Amino acid sequence: MIKIIIMEWKNMYCDRIELKRKQMLDFAEKYGFTAEITVKCSQELDKLLNCFQMNSEE
């Protein structure tokens, strides 16, 4: 049961990461890579990736 919950959590997190990545790329295409909105989205993506990595190692 715990393995199923962990797998569901990982899948959910991967979905969030992918959505944020797509959003960042859309912002970059529309506003440029150095635009504030793109950089902020990139930082949010970094946080998601770091959290996923930290929790995956346990």
XYZ file of N, CA, C and O in Angstrom:
232
model
N 0.821 -1.198 0.000
C 0.000 0.000 0.000
C 0.865 1.262 0.000
O 0.554 2.214 -0.704
N 1.917 1.248 0.795
C 2.795 2.421 0.866
C 3.478 2.649 -0.479
O 3.611 3.792 -0.916
N 3.880 1.564 -1.158
C 4.518 1.715 -2.466
C 3.572 2.360 -3.473
O 3.992 3.161 -4.297
N 2.313 2.029 -3.394
C 1.321 2.606 -4.301
C 1.186 4.105 -4.034
O 1.153 4.913 -4.966
N 1.138 4.482 -2.770
C 1.025 5.892 -2.405
C 2.254 6.655 -2.886
O 2.135 7.755 -3.432
N 3.425 6.077 -2.716
C 4.660 6.719 -3.159
C 4.658 6.877 -4.680
O 5.025 7.930 -5.203
N 4.229 5.846 -5.387
C 4.167 5.923 -6.847
C 3.185 7.000 -7.302
O 3.463 7.747 -8.237
N 2.040 7.084 -6.631
C 1.052 8.111 -6.974
C 1.609 9.504 -6.707
O 1.407 10.426 -7.489
N 2.318 9.658 -5.585
C 2.932 10.936 -5.252
C 3.946 11.330 -6.317
O 3.972 12.464 -6.771
N 4.793 10.379 -6.714
C 5.807 10.660 -7.740
C 5.153 11.032 -9.064
O 5.595 11.961 -9.745
N 4.113 10.329 -9.442
C 3.407 10.638 -10.690
C 2.792 12.031 -10.645
O 2.876 12.786 -11.616
N 2.185 12.372 -9.515
C 1.590 13.685 -9.360
C 2.667 14.771 -9.448
O 2.493 15.783 -10.119
N 3.785 14.542 -8.792
C 4.864 15.516 -8.805
C 5.460 15.655 -10.194
O 5.763 16.767 -10.631
N 5.610 14.549 -10.894
C 6.120 14.606 -12.269
C 5.174 15.397 -13.164
O 5.624 16.168 -14.018
N 3.884 15.248 -12.956
C 2.900 16.011 -13.721
C 3.033 17.509 -13.433
O 2.997 18.327 -14.357
N 3.200 17.860 -12.161
C 3.365 19.270 -11.788
C 4.645 19.841 -12.398
O 4.657 20.970 -12.883
N 5.700 19.058 -12.368
C 6.977 19.498 -12.937
C 6.839 19.728 -14.432
O 7.290 20.746 -14.969
N 6.205 18.811 -15.115
C 6.043 18.933 -16.566
C 5.181 20.145 -16.934
O 5.488 20.877 -17.882
N 4.118 20.375 -16.186
C 3.278 21.543 -16.442
C 4.050 22.844 -16.226
O 3.941 23.777 -17.025
N 4.830 22.909 -15.169
C 5.618 24.102 -14.886
C 6.685 24.305 -15.958
O 6.955 25.431 -16.382
N 7.281 23.226 -16.432
C 8.290 23.309 -17.486
C 7.678 23.872 -18.765
O 8.229 24.770 -19.405
N 6.507 23.377 -19.124
C 5.816 23.870 -20.315
C 5.433 25.336 -20.155
O 5.566 26.125 -21.098
N 4.973 25.704 -18.977
C 4.618 27.097 -18.709
C 5.845 27.989 -18.863
O 5.769 29.063 -19.476
N 6.975 27.563 -18.324
C 8.204 28.344 -18.421
C 8.614 28.524 -19.885
O 8.982 29.626 -20.309
N 8.541 27.467 -20.656
C 8.900 27.564 -22.066
C 7.952 28.474 -22.840
O 8.379 29.224 -23.725
N 6.677 28.428 -22.490
C 5.706 29.337 -23.120
C 6.037 30.786 -22.793
O 6.011 31.658 -23.676
N 6.352 31.053 -21.527
C 6.736 32.414 -21.132
C 8.006 32.844 -21.857
O 8.106 33.983 -22.314
N 8.971 31.945 -21.948
C 10.234 32.278 -22.614
C 10.000 32.617 -24.083
O 10.595 33.559 -24.613
N 9.133 31.862 -24.719
C 8.838 32.113 -26.135
C 8.116 33.449 -26.326
O 8.395 34.189 -27.260
N 7.210 33.752 -25.413
C 6.405 34.958 -25.542
C 7.134 36.216 -25.059
O 7.053 37.262 -25.696
N 7.861 36.107 -23.923
C 8.455 37.282 -23.292
C 9.986 37.306 -23.307
O 10.579 38.325 -22.998
N 10.600 36.168 -23.619
C 12.062 36.078 -23.605
C 12.553 35.348 -22.356
O 11.869 35.311 -21.332
N 13.744 34.791 -22.462
C 14.287 33.984 -21.370
C 14.654 34.805 -20.133
O 14.703 34.275 -19.029
N 14.920 36.076 -20.314
C 15.332 36.897 -19.175
C 14.200 37.737 -18.597
O 14.421 38.496 -17.646
N 13.001 37.583 -19.122
C 11.855 38.325 -18.594
C 11.568 37.877 -17.165
O 11.753 36.709 -16.806
N 11.121 38.807 -16.354
C 10.868 38.514 -14.939
C 9.915 37.336 -14.750
O 10.142 36.472 -13.903
N 8.859 37.286 -15.539
C 7.870 36.215 -15.406
C 8.481 34.848 -15.745
O 8.169 33.845 -15.121
N 9.371 34.816 -16.724
C 10.037 33.573 -17.109
C 11.002 33.127 -16.019
O 11.030 31.947 -15.650
N 11.769 34.070 -15.492
C 12.734 33.750 -14.433
C 12.008 33.252 -13.186
O 12.418 32.265 -12.564
N 10.907 33.898 -12.829
C 10.132 33.472 -11.664
C 9.602 32.049 -11.865
O 9.657 31.216 -10.957
N 9.103 31.776 -13.039
C 8.593 30.437 -13.342
C 9.726 29.410 -13.289
O 9.548 28.307 -12.780
N 10.898 29.784 -13.779
C 12.070 28.911 -13.722
C 12.457 28.606 -12.279
O 12.794 27.460 -11.939
N 12.373 29.602 -11.420
C 12.689 29.399 -10.006
C 11.674 28.473 -9.343
O 12.038 27.631 -8.515
N 10.410 28.609 -9.719
C 9.376 27.714 -9.198
C 9.632 26.283 -9.664
O 9.461 25.330 -8.887
N 10.038 26.136 -10.913
C 10.381 24.818 -11.438
C 11.564 24.228 -10.670
O 11.550 23.046 -10.312
N 12.571 25.041 -10.396
C 13.722 24.582 -9.608
C 13.285 24.061 -8.248
O 13.765 23.013 -7.790
N 12.381 24.766 -7.613
C 11.890 24.338 -6.296
C 11.182 22.988 -6.382
O 11.375 22.117 -5.536
N 10.355 22.838 -7.410
C 9.660 21.561 -7.599
C 10.646 20.422 -7.827
O 10.521 19.340 -7.239
N 11.643 20.680 -8.672
C 12.642 19.656 -8.966
C 13.467 19.303 -7.725
O 13.728 18.121 -7.461
N 13.857 20.312 -6.961
C 14.633 20.055 -5.748
C 13.830 19.269 -4.729
O 14.347 18.326 -4.109
N 12.586 19.633 -4.555
C 11.717 18.918 -3.622
C 11.529 17.470 -4.057
O 11.612 16.553 -3.244
N 11.302 17.278 -5.328
C 11.131 15.913 -5.855
C 12.380 15.092 -5.619
O 12.321 13.959 -5.147
N 13.539 15.672 -5.917
C 14.794 14.953 -5.752
C 15.061 14.626 -4.285
O 15.446 13.501 -3.955
N 14.837 15.578 -3.400
C 15.073 15.346 -1.980
C 14.179 14.245 -1.432
O 14.615 13.400 -0.657
N 12.928 14.232 -1.860
C 11.983 13.236 -1.355
C 12.144 11.883 -2.042
O 11.705 10.877 -1.504
N 12.747 11.855 -3.195
C 12.969 10.596 -3.902
C 14.152 9.838 -3.342
O 14.250 8.624 -3.492
N 15.065 10.551 -2.696
C 16.268 9.918 -2.157
C 16.008 9.201 -0.843
O 16.812 8.412 -0.398
N 14.905 9.499 -0.187
C 14.618 8.900 1.121
C 14.076 7.509 0.988
O 13.572 7.071 0.049
